[in-house]
Amino acid sequence: MRAQYEQCLRTVFRRWVRSTRAELGISQQEMGRRLYMSERSYADLEQGVFSCSALTLVAFLKRVCREPERFLDEVWEMIQAQEEKGQ
């Protein structure tokens, strides 16, 4: 089940970083800088190649995300939906 929950985070995070970057009108390089990662690593993250680290998640929530509570709710709702499917 853990892998499914991690996929929930990856899916929501990817959607949020892409839309947030577009709203802010910043480059992948700038978003990477704000999340303490290289432009290449950020591009891979945005494309869903890998999931975020704990540091990247915290940086996103504190430095970039305008609605962190809404983001967390969305992740949690997706996890809850996965749990219901598993029962």
Short mmCIF file of N, CA and C in Angstrom, two decimals:
data_model
loop_
_atom_site.label_atom_id
_atom_site.label_comp_id
_atom_site.label_asym_id
_atom_site.label_seq_id
_atom_site.Cartn_x
_atom_site.Cartn_y
_atom_site.Cartn_z
N MET A 1 0.80 -1.20 0.00
CA MET A 1 0.00 0.00 0.00
C MET A 1 0.85 1.27 0.00
N ARG A 2 1.99 1.22 0.66
CA ARG A 2 2.82 2.42 0.76
C ARG A 2 3.16 2.97 -0.63
N ALA A 3 3.48 2.10 -1.56
CA ALA A 3 3.81 2.56 -2.91
C ALA A 3 2.65 3.32 -3.54
N GLN A 4 1.44 2.88 -3.28
CA GLN A 4 0.26 3.57 -3.80
C GLN A 4 0.11 4.95 -3.16
N TYR A 5 0.41 5.04 -1.89
CA TYR A 5 0.32 6.33 -1.20
C TYR A 5 1.40 7.29 -1.72
N GLU A 6 2.58 6.76 -1.94
CA GLU A 6 3.65 7.58 -2.50
C GLU A 6 3.28 8.07 -3.90
N GLN A 7 2.59 7.23 -4.65
CA GLN A 7 2.13 7.63 -5.98
C GLN A 7 1.10 8.75 -5.88
N CYS A 8 0.28 8.72 -4.86
CA CYS A 8 -0.68 9.81 -4.63
C CYS A 8 0.07 11.13 -4.44
N LEU A 9 1.07 11.12 -3.58
CA LEU A 9 1.86 12.33 -3.35
C LEU A 9 2.53 12.79 -4.64
N ARG A 10 3.12 11.86 -5.37
CA ARG A 10 3.80 12.20 -6.63
C ARG A 10 2.83 12.85 -7.60
N THR A 11 1.65 12.29 -7.73
CA THR A 11 0.66 12.81 -8.68
C THR A 11 0.21 14.22 -8.31
N VAL A 12 -0.15 14.40 -7.05
CA VAL A 12 -0.61 15.72 -6.61
C VAL A 12 0.52 16.73 -6.65
N PHE A 13 1.70 16.34 -6.18
CA PHE A 13 2.83 17.26 -6.16
C PHE A 13 3.18 17.72 -7.57
N ARG A 14 3.23 16.80 -8.49
CA ARG A 14 3.55 17.13 -9.89
C ARG A 14 2.56 18.15 -10.44
N ARG A 15 1.29 17.91 -10.22
CA ARG A 15 0.26 18.83 -10.71
C ARG A 15 0.43 20.21 -10.09
N TRP A 16 0.67 20.23 -8.78
CA TRP A 16 0.79 21.51 -8.08
C TRP A 16 2.04 22.29 -8.47
N VAL A 17 3.18 21.62 -8.59
CA VAL A 17 4.39 22.39 -8.94
C VAL A 17 4.28 22.97 -10.34
N ARG A 18 3.70 22.19 -11.26
CA ARG A 18 3.54 22.71 -12.62
C ARG A 18 2.60 23.90 -12.65
N SER A 19 1.45 23.79 -12.00
CA SER A 19 0.50 24.90 -12.04
C SER A 19 1.01 26.10 -11.25
N THR A 20 1.68 25.87 -10.14
CA THR A 20 2.22 26.97 -9.35
C THR A 20 3.30 27.72 -10.12
N ARG A 21 4.17 26.97 -10.79
CA ARG A 21 5.22 27.62 -11.58
C ARG A 21 4.60 28.46 -12.70
N ALA A 22 3.55 27.94 -13.34
CA ALA A 22 2.87 28.69 -14.39
C ALA A 22 2.22 29.96 -13.83
N GLU A 23 1.57 29.83 -12.67
CA GLU A 23 0.93 31.00 -12.03
C GLU A 23 1.95 32.07 -11.69
N LEU A 24 3.11 31.63 -11.21
CA LEU A 24 4.16 32.58 -10.84
C LEU A 24 4.90 33.14 -12.05
N GLY A 25 4.77 32.46 -13.18
CA GLY A 25 5.46 32.91 -14.39
C GLY A 25 6.96 32.81 -14.29
N ILE A 26 7.45 31.75 -13.63
CA ILE A 26 8.89 31.59 -13.46
C ILE A 26 9.40 30.39 -14.25
N SER A 27 10.68 30.38 -14.49
CA SER A 27 11.31 29.29 -15.24
C SER A 27 11.51 28.06 -14.36
N GLN A 28 11.81 26.94 -15.02
CA GLN A 28 12.16 25.73 -14.27
C GLN A 28 13.41 25.98 -13.44
N GLN A 29 14.33 26.76 -13.98
CA GLN A 29 15.55 27.07 -13.25
C GLN A 29 15.24 27.81 -11.94
N GLU A 30 14.35 28.81 -12.01
CA GLU A 30 13.99 29.57 -10.82
C GLU A 30 13.22 28.71 -9.82
N MET A 31 12.32 27.88 -10.31
CA MET A 31 11.57 27.00 -9.41
C MET A 31 12.53 26.03 -8.73
N GLY A 32 13.46 25.48 -9.48
CA GLY A 32 14.46 24.61 -8.89
C GLY A 32 15.25 25.31 -7.80
N ARG A 33 15.63 26.55 -8.06
CA ARG A 33 16.37 27.33 -7.05
C ARG A 33 15.55 27.48 -5.78
N ARG A 34 14.27 27.76 -5.93
CA ARG A 34 13.40 27.94 -4.76
C ARG A 34 13.20 26.63 -3.98
N LEU A 35 13.34 25.52 -4.68
CA LEU A 35 13.17 24.21 -4.04
C LEU A 35 14.50 23.54 -3.71
N TYR A 36 15.60 24.29 -3.80
CA TYR A 36 16.94 23.81 -3.46
C TYR A 36 17.36 22.62 -4.33
N MET A 37 17.13 22.72 -5.63
CA MET A 37 17.53 21.64 -6.52
C MET A 37 17.96 22.23 -7.86
N SER A 38 18.67 21.43 -8.63
CA SER A 38 19.13 21.88 -9.94
C SER A 38 17.96 21.97 -10.91
N GLU A 39 18.16 22.72 -11.97
CA GLU A 39 17.12 22.84 -13.00
C GLU A 39 16.79 21.47 -13.58
N ARG A 40 17.80 20.67 -13.83
CA ARG A 40 17.59 19.33 -14.40
C ARG A 40 16.78 18.44 -13.45
N SER A 41 17.13 18.47 -12.18
CA SER A 41 16.39 17.67 -11.20
C SER A 41 14.95 18.15 -11.09
N TYR A 42 14.77 19.47 -11.14
CA TYR A 42 13.42 20.00 -11.08
C TYR A 42 12.62 19.57 -12.31
N ALA A 43 13.23 19.64 -13.48
CA ALA A 43 12.54 19.23 -14.72
C ALA A 43 12.10 17.77 -14.62
N ASP A 44 12.97 16.91 -14.09
CA ASP A 44 12.63 15.50 -13.90
C ASP A 44 11.46 15.36 -12.93
N LEU A 45 11.48 16.14 -11.88
CA LEU A 45 10.41 16.10 -10.88
C LEU A 45 9.08 16.53 -11.53
N GLU A 46 9.12 17.59 -12.30
CA GLU A 46 7.92 18.11 -12.94
C GLU A 46 7.36 17.12 -13.96
N GLN A 47 8.23 16.34 -14.57
CA GLN A 47 7.79 15.35 -15.55
C GLN A 47 7.36 14.04 -14.90
N GLY A 48 7.53 13.92 -13.60
CA GLY A 48 7.11 12.72 -12.89
C GLY A 48 8.12 11.59 -12.94
N VAL A 49 9.37 11.91 -13.29
CA VAL A 49 10.42 10.89 -13.34
C VAL A 49 10.69 10.34 -11.94
N PHE A 50 10.65 11.21 -10.95
CA PHE A 50 10.81 10.76 -9.56
C PHE A 50 9.95 11.63 -8.66
N SER A 51 9.81 11.22 -7.43
CA SER A 51 9.00 11.96 -6.47
C SER A 51 9.88 12.95 -5.71
N CYS A 52 9.23 13.78 -4.93
CA CYS A 52 9.96 14.80 -4.18
C CYS A 52 10.57 14.21 -2.91
N SER A 53 11.66 14.82 -2.50
CA SER A 53 12.26 14.47 -1.22
C SER A 53 11.52 15.23 -0.13
N ALA A 54 11.80 14.89 1.10
CA ALA A 54 11.19 15.60 2.23
C ALA A 54 11.58 17.08 2.20
N LEU A 55 12.85 17.37 1.90
CA LEU A 55 13.30 18.76 1.84
C LEU A 55 12.57 19.52 0.74
N THR A 56 12.41 18.91 -0.42
CA THR A 56 11.71 19.56 -1.52
C THR A 56 10.26 19.83 -1.16
N LEU A 57 9.61 18.88 -0.51
CA LEU A 57 8.23 19.05 -0.10
C LEU A 57 8.10 20.21 0.90
N VAL A 58 8.97 20.25 1.88
CA VAL A 58 8.93 21.33 2.88
C VAL A 58 9.20 22.68 2.21
N ALA A 59 10.18 22.74 1.33
CA ALA A 59 10.48 23.99 0.64
C ALA A 59 9.29 24.44 -0.20
N PHE A 60 8.66 23.51 -0.87
CA PHE A 60 7.48 23.85 -1.67
C PHE A 60 6.38 24.43 -0.77
N LEU A 61 6.09 23.75 0.31
CA LEU A 61 5.00 24.19 1.18
C LEU A 61 5.29 25.53 1.85
N LYS A 62 6.53 25.76 2.24
CA LYS A 62 6.88 26.99 2.96
C LYS A 62 7.26 28.16 2.05
N ARG A 63 7.90 27.87 0.91
CA ARG A 63 8.45 28.96 0.10
C ARG A 63 7.67 29.28 -1.15
N VAL A 64 6.86 28.31 -1.63
CA VAL A 64 6.26 28.48 -2.94
C VAL A 64 4.74 28.35 -2.93
N CYS A 65 4.24 27.37 -2.26
CA CYS A 65 2.81 27.05 -2.30
C CYS A 65 1.98 28.14 -1.63
N ARG A 66 0.97 28.61 -2.33
CA ARG A 66 0.12 29.67 -1.78
C ARG A 66 -1.01 29.12 -0.92
N GLU A 67 -1.31 27.82 -1.08
CA GLU A 67 -2.38 27.20 -0.30
C GLU A 67 -1.93 25.83 0.22
N PRO A 68 -0.98 25.82 1.16
CA PRO A 68 -0.44 24.54 1.63
C PRO A 68 -1.49 23.62 2.25
N GLU A 69 -2.45 24.18 2.93
CA GLU A 69 -3.50 23.34 3.54
C GLU A 69 -4.32 22.64 2.46
N ARG A 70 -4.63 23.36 1.42
CA ARG A 70 -5.39 22.77 0.30
C ARG A 70 -4.58 21.66 -0.37
N PHE A 71 -3.29 21.89 -0.56
CA PHE A 71 -2.41 20.87 -1.13
C PHE A 71 -2.45 19.61 -0.28
N LEU A 72 -2.24 19.76 1.03
CA LEU A 72 -2.24 18.61 1.93
C LEU A 72 -3.59 17.90 1.94
N ASP A 73 -4.66 18.65 1.90
CA ASP A 73 -5.99 18.04 1.84
C ASP A 73 -6.15 17.21 0.58
N GLU A 74 -5.67 17.71 -0.52
CA GLU A 74 -5.79 16.98 -1.79
C GLU A 74 -5.00 15.67 -1.75
N VAL A 75 -3.80 15.72 -1.20
CA VAL A 75 -3.01 14.49 -1.06
C VAL A 75 -3.75 13.51 -0.15
N TRP A 76 -4.23 14.00 0.97
CA TRP A 76 -4.90 13.13 1.95
C TRP A 76 -6.16 12.50 1.36
N GLU A 77 -6.93 13.29 0.62
CA GLU A 77 -8.14 12.77 -0.01
C GLU A 77 -7.82 11.66 -1.00
N MET A 78 -6.75 11.82 -1.75
CA MET A 78 -6.35 10.79 -2.70
C MET A 78 -5.91 9.53 -1.97
N ILE A 79 -5.20 9.69 -0.86
CA ILE A 79 -4.78 8.54 -0.06
C ILE A 79 -6.01 7.82 0.51
N GLN A 80 -6.96 8.59 1.01
CA GLN A 80 -8.19 8.00 1.56
C GLN A 80 -8.95 7.22 0.49
N ALA A 81 -8.99 7.75 -0.71
CA ALA A 81 -9.65 7.05 -1.82
C ALA A 81 -8.95 5.73 -2.12
N GLN A 82 -7.61 5.72 -2.04
CA GLN A 82 -6.85 4.48 -2.25
C GLN A 82 -7.17 3.47 -1.16
N GLU A 83 -7.29 3.93 0.08
CA GLU A 83 -7.62 3.04 1.18
C GLU A 83 -9.00 2.41 0.98
N GLU A 84 -9.95 3.20 0.53
CA GLU A 84 -11.30 2.69 0.30
C GLU A 84 -11.32 1.64 -0.81
N LYS A 85 -10.50 1.84 -1.82
CA LYS A 85 -10.41 0.85 -2.91
C LYS A 85 -9.84 -0.47 -2.38
N GLY A 86 -8.91 -0.36 -1.43
CA GLY A 86 -8.24 -1.55 -0.89
C GLY A 86 -9.08 -2.35 0.06
N GLN A 87 -10.16 -1.83 0.55
CA GLN A 87 -10.99 -2.52 1.55
C GLN A 87 -11.98 -3.44 0.90
#
